[in-house]
Amino acid sequence: MDLPGPIHDFLLVFLGLGLVLGGLGVVLLTNPIYSAFSLGLILVCISLFYILSNSHFVAAAQLVIYVGAINVLILFAMMFMNGSEYYKDFNLWTIAKGLTSLVCTSILVSLITTILDTSWYGIIWTTRSNQIIEQDLISNSQQIGIHLATDFFFHLNSFQ
Amino acid sequence: MMLEHILVLSAYLFSIGIYGLITSRNMVRALMYLELILNAVNINFVTFSDFFDSWQLKGNIFSIFVIAIAATEAAIGSAIVSSIYCNRKSTRINQSTLLNK
């Protein structure tokens, strides 16, 4: 989206905060319906995030399919479960959970160091030469439609 | 700077999804964490497509395929979970060896 810089940054920080809190909510909330609603919050934040990244079609698809269909499906499946049996033996800290959290934290730390060590702006510089001038006049959704119908036609036919 | 922040956010969601998937005892919660993992991957694809490929949008198109596959898998997964629950009145993952009776 062509927003001025500070507004773009503020919205990004806001959505990032929503994602972080939603992620913690999905893992740490004990009631499974609450964690399903927290997953819904995450999916909506991701959809707004896609709007900020100039991908309007993917944002609409995410909102309709993920929030509207998958989240509702998960909630229905969750409502079939008898909720009372999940509060009886809820132990907060076992050795397995501690080991898994250690492994996942190490995965996260290694991913973050890899991300911060890669020089992304060298790659941006080399892809600048592929610019086709008149594609700025076509909207994002039309570009996706053009590519799906021409370049990715056979990939699309695999769904039929 | 902006690209790296978004990639770190996606890595955070991915690691939370992996942690939840391994430590969840309820099968529907495992499905939820699987959707979280797929969404983290989608954020990566769309971000790279926005920053590096604004003219062919290959990342955007592949993320649409990922959304479609995730919808299919959520539907089939919840059907399986519902039939298991119908059979055995419980969906604890550590009781799944009772099926071979």
PDB file of C-alpha atoms in Angstrom:
ATOM      1  CA  MET A   1       0.000   0.000   0.000  1.00  0.00           C
ATOM      2  CA  ASP A   2       1.279   3.493  -0.743  1.00  0.00           C
ATOM      3  CA  LEU A   3       0.969   4.881   2.736  1.00  0.00           C
ATOM      4  CA  PRO A   4       3.368   7.454   4.162  1.00  0.00           C
ATOM      5  CA  GLY A   5       6.263   5.930   6.039  1.00  0.00           C
ATOM      6  CA  PRO A   6       5.331   6.463   9.708  1.00  0.00           C
ATOM      7  CA  ILE A   7       1.718   5.307   9.233  1.00  0.00           C
ATOM      8  CA  HIS A   8       2.953   2.181   7.486  1.00  0.00           C
ATOM      9  CA  ASP A   9       5.409   1.504  10.313  1.00  0.00           C
ATOM     10  CA  PHE A  10       2.813   2.133  12.984  1.00  0.00           C
ATOM     11  CA  LEU A  11       0.322  -0.242  11.378  1.00  0.00           C
ATOM     12  CA  LEU A  12       3.027  -2.857  10.994  1.00  0.00           C
ATOM     13  CA  VAL A  13       3.947  -2.587  14.687  1.00  0.00           C
ATOM     14  CA  PHE A  14       0.283  -2.771  15.665  1.00  0.00           C
ATOM     15  CA  LEU A  15      -0.348  -5.886  13.594  1.00  0.00           C
ATOM     16  CA  GLY A  16       2.882  -7.446  14.799  1.00  0.00           C
ATOM     17  CA  LEU A  17       1.794  -6.894  18.379  1.00  0.00           C
ATOM     18  CA  GLY A  18      -1.537  -8.511  17.606  1.00  0.00           C
ATOM     19  CA  LEU A  19       0.243 -11.483  16.081  1.00  0.00           C
ATOM     20  CA  VAL A  20       2.602 -11.918  19.037  1.00  0.00           C
ATOM     21  CA  LEU A  21      -0.183 -11.730  21.606  1.00  0.00           C
ATOM     22  CA  GLY A  22      -2.401 -13.994  19.542  1.00  0.00           C
ATOM     23  CA  GLY A  23       0.375 -16.544  19.228  1.00  0.00           C
ATOM     24  CA  LEU A  24       0.879 -16.576  22.969  1.00  0.00           C
ATOM     25  CA  GLY A  25      -2.869 -16.859  23.425  1.00  0.00           C
ATOM     26  CA  VAL A  26      -3.162 -19.889  21.176  1.00  0.00           C
ATOM     27  CA  VAL A  27      -0.513 -21.790  23.115  1.00  0.00           C
ATOM     28  CA  LEU A  28      -1.153 -20.678  26.663  1.00  0.00           C
ATOM     29  CA  LEU A  29      -4.937 -20.511  26.942  1.00  0.00           C
ATOM     30  CA  THR A  30      -6.346 -23.680  28.480  1.00  0.00           C
ATOM     31  CA  ASN A  31      -9.890 -23.503  27.174  1.00  0.00           C
ATOM     32  CA  PRO A  32      -9.697 -24.769  23.576  1.00  0.00           C
ATOM     33  CA  ILE A  33     -12.490 -22.481  22.359  1.00  0.00           C
ATOM     34  CA  TYR A  34     -10.577 -19.437  23.566  1.00  0.00           C
ATOM     35  CA  SER A  35      -7.475 -20.593  21.765  1.00  0.00           C
ATOM     36  CA  ALA A  36      -9.541 -21.118  18.587  1.00  0.00           C
ATOM     37  CA  PHE A  37     -10.742 -17.510  18.857  1.00  0.00           C
ATOM     38  CA  SER A  38      -7.170 -16.401  19.355  1.00  0.00           C
ATOM     39  CA  LEU A  39      -6.290 -18.240  16.155  1.00  0.00           C
ATOM     40  CA  GLY A  40      -9.077 -16.271  14.452  1.00  0.00           C
ATOM     41  CA  LEU A  41      -7.472 -13.044  15.665  1.00  0.00           C
ATOM     42  CA  ILE A  42      -4.138 -14.167  14.234  1.00  0.00           C
ATOM     43  CA  LEU A  43      -5.713 -14.966  10.855  1.00  0.00           C
ATOM     44  CA  VAL A  44      -7.422 -11.548  10.674  1.00  0.00           C
ATOM     45  CA  CYS A  45      -4.154  -9.787  11.569  1.00  0.00           C
ATOM     46  CA  ILE A  46      -2.355 -11.724   8.849  1.00  0.00           C
ATOM     47  CA  SER A  47      -5.022 -10.706   6.339  1.00  0.00           C
ATOM     48  CA  LEU A  48      -4.578  -6.995   7.210  1.00  0.00           C
ATOM     49  CA  PHE A  49      -0.879  -7.589   6.915  1.00  0.00           C
ATOM     50  CA  TYR A  50      -1.290  -8.814   3.362  1.00  0.00           C
ATOM     51  CA  ILE A  51      -3.197  -5.612   2.521  1.00  0.00           C
ATOM     52  CA  LEU A  52      -0.206  -3.611   3.738  1.00  0.00           C
ATOM     53  CA  SER A  53       2.028  -5.706   1.479  1.00  0.00           C
ATOM     54  CA  ASN A  54       0.105  -4.782  -1.688  1.00  0.00           C
ATOM     55  CA  SER A  55      -1.371  -8.278  -2.022  1.00  0.00           C
ATOM     56  CA  HIS A  56      -5.061  -7.554  -2.057  1.00  0.00           C
ATOM     57  CA  PHE A  57      -6.212 -10.802  -3.633  1.00  0.00           C
ATOM     58  CA  VAL A  58      -4.357 -12.976  -1.150  1.00  0.00           C
ATOM     59  CA  ALA A  59      -5.732 -10.839   1.684  1.00  0.00           C
ATOM     60  CA  ALA A  60      -9.299 -11.374   0.514  1.00  0.00           C
ATOM     61  CA  ALA A  61      -8.694 -15.109  -0.039  1.00  0.00           C
ATOM     62  CA  GLN A  62      -7.163 -15.404   3.440  1.00  0.00           C
ATOM     63  CA  LEU A  63     -10.080 -13.613   5.052  1.00  0.00           C
ATOM     64  CA  VAL A  64     -12.763 -15.588   3.271  1.00  0.00           C
ATOM     65  CA  ILE A  65     -11.144 -19.036   3.302  1.00  0.00           C
ATOM     66  CA  TYR A  66      -9.177 -19.067   6.524  1.00  0.00           C
ATOM     67  CA  VAL A  67     -11.341 -17.034   8.866  1.00  0.00           C
ATOM     68  CA  GLY A  68     -14.646 -17.749   7.181  1.00  0.00           C
ATOM     69  CA  ALA A  69     -14.253 -21.456   6.501  1.00  0.00           C
ATOM     70  CA  ILE A  70     -11.294 -23.048   8.283  1.00  0.00           C
ATOM     71  CA  ASN A  71     -11.665 -21.237  11.590  1.00  0.00           C
ATOM     72  CA  VAL A  72     -15.399 -21.967  11.669  1.00  0.00           C
ATOM     73  CA  LEU A  73     -14.689 -25.622  10.852  1.00  0.00           C
ATOM     74  CA  ILE A  74     -12.175 -25.841  13.685  1.00  0.00           C
ATOM     75  CA  LEU A  75     -14.660 -24.233  16.075  1.00  0.00           C
ATOM     76  CA  PHE A  76     -17.347 -26.726  15.083  1.00  0.00           C
ATOM     77  CA  ALA A  77     -14.969 -29.632  15.579  1.00  0.00           C
ATOM     78  CA  MET A  78     -13.962 -28.158  18.936  1.00  0.00           C
ATOM     79  CA  MET A  79     -17.583 -27.858  20.051  1.00  0.00           C
ATOM     80  CA  PHE A  80     -18.093 -31.585  19.623  1.00  0.00           C
ATOM     81  CA  MET A  81     -15.487 -32.252  22.254  1.00  0.00           C
ATOM     82  CA  ASN A  82     -16.525 -32.638  25.831  1.00  0.00           C
ATOM     83  CA  GLY A  83     -14.754 -29.763  27.495  1.00  0.00           C
ATOM     84  CA  SER A  84     -14.760 -31.038  31.047  1.00  0.00           C
ATOM     85  CA  GLU A  85     -12.150 -33.702  30.583  1.00  0.00           C
ATOM     86  CA  TYR A  86      -9.446 -31.218  29.707  1.00  0.00           C
ATOM     87  CA  TYR A  87      -9.257 -29.438  33.012  1.00  0.00           C
ATOM     88  CA  LYS A  88      -8.668 -32.458  35.163  1.00  0.00           C
ATOM     89  CA  ASP A  89      -5.070 -33.372  34.528  1.00  0.00           C
ATOM     90  CA  PHE A  90      -3.564 -30.235  33.140  1.00  0.00           C
ATOM     91  CA  ASN A  91       0.034 -30.220  34.303  1.00  0.00           C
ATOM     92  CA  LEU A  92       1.755 -27.025  33.364  1.00  0.00           C
ATOM     93  CA  TRP A  93       5.316 -28.191  33.196  1.00  0.00           C
ATOM     94  CA  THR A  94       6.547 -31.611  32.234  1.00  0.00           C
ATOM     95  CA  ILE A  95       9.980 -32.593  31.019  1.00  0.00           C
ATOM     96  CA  ALA A  96       8.631 -33.131  27.496  1.00  0.00           C
ATOM     97  CA  LYS A  97       7.215 -29.621  27.333  1.00  0.00           C
ATOM     98  CA  GLY A  98      10.452 -28.135  28.640  1.00  0.00           C
ATOM     99  CA  LEU A  99      12.543 -30.050  26.119  1.00  0.00           C
ATOM    100  CA  THR A 100      10.225 -29.112  23.262  1.00  0.00           C
ATOM    101  CA  SER A 101      10.258 -25.454  24.248  1.00  0.00           C
ATOM    102  CA  LEU A 102      14.054 -25.580  24.350  1.00  0.00           C
ATOM    103  CA  VAL A 103      14.214 -27.108  20.865  1.00  0.00           C
ATOM    104  CA  CYS A 104      11.681 -24.647  19.454  1.00  0.00           C
ATOM    105  CA  THR A 105      13.472 -21.687  21.006  1.00  0.00           C
ATOM    106  CA  SER A 106      16.723 -22.874  19.474  1.00  0.00           C
ATOM    107  CA  ILE A 107      14.992 -23.202  16.078  1.00  0.00           C
ATOM    108  CA  LEU A 108      13.661 -19.661  16.464  1.00  0.00           C
ATOM    109  CA  VAL A 109      17.043 -18.263  17.470  1.00  0.00           C
ATOM    110  CA  SER A 110      18.833 -19.949  14.577  1.00  0.00           C
ATOM    111  CA  LEU A 111      16.196 -18.678  12.121  1.00  0.00           C
ATOM    112  CA  ILE A 112      16.510 -15.139  13.499  1.00  0.00           C
ATOM    113  CA  THR A 113      20.301 -15.152  13.238  1.00  0.00           C
ATOM    114  CA  THR A 114      20.082 -16.461   9.675  1.00  0.00           C
ATOM    115  CA  ILE A 115      17.566 -13.747   8.761  1.00  0.00           C
ATOM    116  CA  LEU A 116      19.643 -10.963  10.280  1.00  0.00           C
ATOM    117  CA  ASP A 117      22.867 -12.198   8.727  1.00  0.00           C
ATOM    118  CA  THR A 118      21.624 -12.444   5.157  1.00  0.00           C
ATOM    119  CA  SER A 119      22.231  -9.403   2.995  1.00  0.00           C
ATOM    120  CA  TRP A 120      18.784  -8.962   1.460  1.00  0.00           C
ATOM    121  CA  TYR A 121      19.439  -5.654  -0.221  1.00  0.00           C
ATOM    122  CA  GLY A 122      22.025  -7.113  -2.546  1.00  0.00           C
ATOM    123  CA  ILE A 123      19.272  -9.372  -3.902  1.00  0.00           C
ATOM    124  CA  ILE A 124      16.822  -6.468  -4.291  1.00  0.00           C
ATOM    125  CA  TRP A 125      19.392  -4.612  -6.323  1.00  0.00           C
ATOM    126  CA  THR A 126      19.869  -7.454  -8.780  1.00  0.00           C
ATOM    127  CA  THR A 127      16.121  -7.957  -9.334  1.00  0.00           C
ATOM    128  CA  ARG A 128      15.543  -4.303 -10.180  1.00  0.00           C
ATOM    129  CA  SER A 129      16.552  -4.958 -13.761  1.00  0.00           C
ATOM    130  CA  ASN A 130      13.476  -7.132 -14.400  1.00  0.00           C
ATOM    131  CA  GLN A 131      11.069  -4.232 -14.234  1.00  0.00           C
ATOM    132  CA  ILE A 132       8.435  -3.983 -16.940  1.00  0.00           C
ATOM    133  CA  ILE A 133       7.153  -0.440 -17.025  1.00  0.00           C
ATOM    134  CA  GLU A 134       3.482  -0.847 -17.926  1.00  0.00           C
ATOM    135  CA  GLN A 135       2.725  -3.317 -15.157  1.00  0.00           C
ATOM    136  CA  ASP A 136       2.394  -0.475 -12.695  1.00  0.00           C
ATOM    137  CA  LEU A 137      -0.923   0.418 -14.286  1.00  0.00           C
ATOM    138  CA  ILE A 138      -2.455  -2.990 -13.648  1.00  0.00           C
ATOM    139  CA  SER A 139      -3.753  -3.757 -10.174  1.00  0.00           C
ATOM    140  CA  ASN A 140      -2.426  -6.611  -8.112  1.00  0.00           C
ATOM    141  CA  SER A 141      -5.493  -8.807  -8.557  1.00  0.00           C
ATOM    142  CA  GLN A 142      -5.396  -8.399 -12.328  1.00  0.00           C
ATOM    143  CA  GLN A 143      -1.730  -9.333 -12.383  1.00  0.00           C
ATOM    144  CA  ILE A 144      -2.460 -12.502 -10.439  1.00  0.00           C
ATOM    145  CA  GLY A 145      -5.292 -13.335 -12.835  1.00  0.00           C
ATOM    146  CA  ILE A 146      -3.047 -12.810 -15.843  1.00  0.00           C
ATOM    147  CA  HIS A 147      -0.324 -15.036 -14.468  1.00  0.00           C
ATOM    148  CA  LEU A 148      -2.742 -17.758 -13.387  1.00  0.00           C
ATOM    149  CA  ALA A 149      -4.262 -17.851 -16.850  1.00  0.00           C
ATOM    150  CA  THR A 150      -1.002 -17.822 -18.789  1.00  0.00           C
ATOM    151  CA  ASP A 151       2.064 -18.967 -16.875  1.00  0.00           C
ATOM    152  CA  PHE A 152       0.448 -21.170 -14.257  1.00  0.00           C
ATOM    153  CA  PHE A 153      -2.354 -22.587 -16.344  1.00  0.00           C
ATOM    154  CA  PHE A 154      -1.256 -26.196 -15.955  1.00  0.00           C
ATOM    155  CA  HIS A 155      -0.702 -25.815 -12.226  1.00  0.00           C
ATOM    156  CA  LEU A 156      -4.255 -24.545 -11.908  1.00  0.00           C
ATOM    157  CA  ASN A 157      -5.569 -27.508 -13.912  1.00  0.00           C
ATOM    158  CA  SER A 158      -4.141 -29.873 -11.336  1.00  0.00           C
ATOM    159  CA  PHE A 159      -7.017 -28.924  -9.019  1.00  0.00           C
ATOM    160  CA  GLN A 160      -9.621 -30.272 -11.426  1.00  0.00           C
TER     161      GLN A 160
ATOM    162  CA  MET B   1      14.921  -3.505   7.877  1.00  0.00           C
ATOM    163  CA  MET B   2      11.221  -3.906   7.218  1.00  0.00           C
ATOM    164  CA  LEU B   3      11.755  -7.213   5.438  1.00  0.00           C
ATOM    165  CA  GLU B   4      13.723  -8.629   8.336  1.00  0.00           C
ATOM    166  CA  HIS B   5      11.096  -7.654  10.895  1.00  0.00           C
ATOM    167  CA  ILE B   6       8.407  -9.430   8.919  1.00  0.00           C
ATOM    168  CA  LEU B   7      10.546 -12.530   8.458  1.00  0.00           C
ATOM    169  CA  VAL B   8      11.273 -12.641  12.188  1.00  0.00           C
ATOM    170  CA  LEU B   9       7.532 -12.443  12.872  1.00  0.00           C
ATOM    171  CA  SER B  10       6.933 -15.335  10.495  1.00  0.00           C
ATOM    172  CA  ALA B  11       9.694 -17.371  12.149  1.00  0.00           C
ATOM    173  CA  TYR B  12       8.092 -16.716  15.549  1.00  0.00           C
ATOM    174  CA  LEU B  13       4.703 -17.980  14.354  1.00  0.00           C
ATOM    175  CA  PHE B  14       6.362 -21.022  12.798  1.00  0.00           C
ATOM    176  CA  SER B  15       8.197 -21.979  15.986  1.00  0.00           C
ATOM    177  CA  ILE B  16       5.036 -21.494  18.059  1.00  0.00           C
ATOM    178  CA  GLY B  17       3.198 -23.745  15.613  1.00  0.00           C
ATOM    179  CA  ILE B  18       5.852 -26.450  15.900  1.00  0.00           C
ATOM    180  CA  TYR B  19       5.852 -26.252  19.693  1.00  0.00           C
ATOM    181  CA  GLY B  20       2.085 -26.457  19.862  1.00  0.00           C
ATOM    182  CA  LEU B  21       1.929 -29.299  17.365  1.00  0.00           C
ATOM    183  CA  ILE B  22       4.356 -31.434  19.372  1.00  0.00           C
ATOM    184  CA  THR B  23       2.902 -30.728  22.815  1.00  0.00           C
ATOM    185  CA  SER B  24      -0.801 -30.741  22.045  1.00  0.00           C
ATOM    186  CA  ARG B  25      -2.854 -33.614  23.398  1.00  0.00           C
ATOM    187  CA  ASN B  26      -6.090 -32.685  21.705  1.00  0.00           C
ATOM    188  CA  MET B  27      -6.264 -33.511  17.997  1.00  0.00           C
ATOM    189  CA  VAL B  28      -8.254 -30.421  17.078  1.00  0.00           C
ATOM    190  CA  ARG B  29      -5.594 -28.249  18.701  1.00  0.00           C
ATOM    191  CA  ALA B  30      -3.006 -30.033  16.561  1.00  0.00           C
ATOM    192  CA  LEU B  31      -5.023 -29.034  13.482  1.00  0.00           C
ATOM    193  CA  MET B  32      -5.020 -25.428  14.723  1.00  0.00           C
ATOM    194  CA  TYR B  33      -1.268 -25.364  15.098  1.00  0.00           C
ATOM    195  CA  LEU B  34      -0.857 -26.868  11.653  1.00  0.00           C
ATOM    196  CA  GLU B  35      -2.850 -23.961  10.216  1.00  0.00           C
ATOM    197  CA  LEU B  36      -0.553 -21.615  12.111  1.00  0.00           C
ATOM    198  CA  ILE B  37       2.524 -23.201  10.510  1.00  0.00           C
ATOM    199  CA  LEU B  38       1.018 -22.900   7.029  1.00  0.00           C
ATOM    200  CA  ASN B  39       0.148 -19.264   7.656  1.00  0.00           C
ATOM    201  CA  ALA B  40       3.693 -18.473   8.746  1.00  0.00           C
ATOM    202  CA  VAL B  41       4.956 -19.959   5.479  1.00  0.00           C
ATOM    203  CA  ASN B  42       2.388 -17.903   3.556  1.00  0.00           C
ATOM    204  CA  ILE B  43       3.589 -14.695   5.202  1.00  0.00           C
ATOM    205  CA  ASN B  44       7.086 -15.508   4.006  1.00  0.00           C
ATOM    206  CA  PHE B  45       5.943 -16.130   0.458  1.00  0.00           C
ATOM    207  CA  VAL B  46       3.875 -12.957   0.216  1.00  0.00           C
ATOM    208  CA  THR B  47       6.594 -10.812   1.778  1.00  0.00           C
ATOM    209  CA  PHE B  48       9.215 -12.062  -0.642  1.00  0.00           C
ATOM    210  CA  SER B  49       6.820 -11.595  -3.524  1.00  0.00           C
ATOM    211  CA  ASP B  50       6.174  -8.023  -2.437  1.00  0.00           C
ATOM    212  CA  PHE B  51       9.799  -7.093  -1.969  1.00  0.00           C
ATOM    213  CA  PHE B  52      11.536  -8.939  -4.765  1.00  0.00           C
ATOM    214  CA  ASP B  53       8.972  -9.854  -7.393  1.00  0.00           C
ATOM    215  CA  SER B  54       6.373  -7.109  -7.815  1.00  0.00           C
ATOM    216  CA  TRP B  55       6.109  -7.845 -11.516  1.00  0.00           C
ATOM    217  CA  GLN B  56       5.468 -11.549 -11.742  1.00  0.00           C
ATOM    218  CA  LEU B  57       4.039 -12.242  -8.251  1.00  0.00           C
ATOM    219  CA  LYS B  58       5.123 -15.869  -8.161  1.00  0.00           C
ATOM    220  CA  GLY B  59       5.052 -15.909  -4.355  1.00  0.00           C
ATOM    221  CA  ASN B  60       1.487 -14.622  -4.268  1.00  0.00           C
ATOM    222  CA  ILE B  61       0.299 -17.314  -6.657  1.00  0.00           C
ATOM    223  CA  PHE B  62       1.970 -20.100  -4.717  1.00  0.00           C
ATOM    224  CA  SER B  63       0.482 -18.827  -1.476  1.00  0.00           C
ATOM    225  CA  ILE B  64      -2.983 -19.114  -3.035  1.00  0.00           C
ATOM    226  CA  PHE B  65      -2.252 -22.774  -3.719  1.00  0.00           C
ATOM    227  CA  VAL B  66      -1.087 -23.207  -0.128  1.00  0.00           C
ATOM    228  CA  ILE B  67      -4.334 -21.659   1.150  1.00  0.00           C
ATOM    229  CA  ALA B  68      -6.373 -24.059  -0.971  1.00  0.00           C
ATOM    230  CA  ILE B  69      -4.408 -27.102   0.211  1.00  0.00           C
ATOM    231  CA  ALA B  70      -4.697 -25.985   3.837  1.00  0.00           C
ATOM    232  CA  ALA B  71      -8.471 -25.680   3.486  1.00  0.00           C
ATOM    233  CA  THR B  72      -8.705 -29.195   2.064  1.00  0.00           C
ATOM    234  CA  GLU B  73      -6.541 -30.639   4.789  1.00  0.00           C
ATOM    235  CA  ALA B  74      -8.482 -28.883   7.548  1.00  0.00           C
ATOM    236  CA  ALA B  75     -11.737 -30.276   6.202  1.00  0.00           C
ATOM    237  CA  ILE B  76     -10.460 -33.847   5.940  1.00  0.00           C
ATOM    238  CA  GLY B  77      -8.660 -33.597   9.288  1.00  0.00           C
ATOM    239  CA  SER B  78     -11.736 -32.445  11.148  1.00  0.00           C
ATOM    240  CA  ALA B  79     -13.791 -35.200   9.483  1.00  0.00           C
ATOM    241  CA  ILE B  80     -11.282 -37.777  10.718  1.00  0.00           C
ATOM    242  CA  VAL B  81     -11.256 -36.264  14.213  1.00  0.00           C
ATOM    243  CA  SER B  82     -15.046 -36.272  14.343  1.00  0.00           C
ATOM    244  CA  SER B  83     -15.248 -39.930  13.338  1.00  0.00           C
ATOM    245  CA  ILE B  84     -12.590 -40.886  15.893  1.00  0.00           C
ATOM    246  CA  TYR B  85     -14.502 -39.006  18.572  1.00  0.00           C
ATOM    247  CA  CYS B  86     -17.724 -40.680  17.505  1.00  0.00           C
ATOM    248  CA  ASN B  87     -16.068 -44.061  17.863  1.00  0.00           C
ATOM    249  CA  ARG B  88     -14.165 -43.676  21.064  1.00  0.00           C
ATOM    250  CA  LYS B  89     -15.624 -40.692  22.952  1.00  0.00           C
ATOM    251  CA  SER B  90     -12.155 -39.207  23.475  1.00  0.00           C
ATOM    252  CA  THR B  91      -9.514 -37.550  21.342  1.00  0.00           C
ATOM    253  CA  ARG B  92      -6.412 -37.820  23.437  1.00  0.00           C
ATOM    254  CA  ILE B  93      -3.508 -38.480  21.152  1.00  0.00           C
ATOM    255  CA  ASN B  94      -1.714 -40.716  23.628  1.00  0.00           C
ATOM    256  CA  GLN B  95      -4.624 -43.134  23.584  1.00  0.00           C
ATOM    257  CA  SER B  96      -4.443 -43.758  19.861  1.00  0.00           C
ATOM    258  CA  THR B  97      -2.834 -47.198  20.314  1.00  0.00           C
ATOM    259  CA  LEU B  98      -6.168 -48.468  21.602  1.00  0.00           C
ATOM    260  CA  LEU B  99      -7.308 -48.659  17.990  1.00  0.00           C
ATOM    261  CA  ASN B 100      -5.466 -51.894  17.360  1.00  0.00           C
ATOM    262  CA  LYS B 101      -7.594 -53.900  19.759  1.00  0.00           C
TER     263      LYS B 101
END
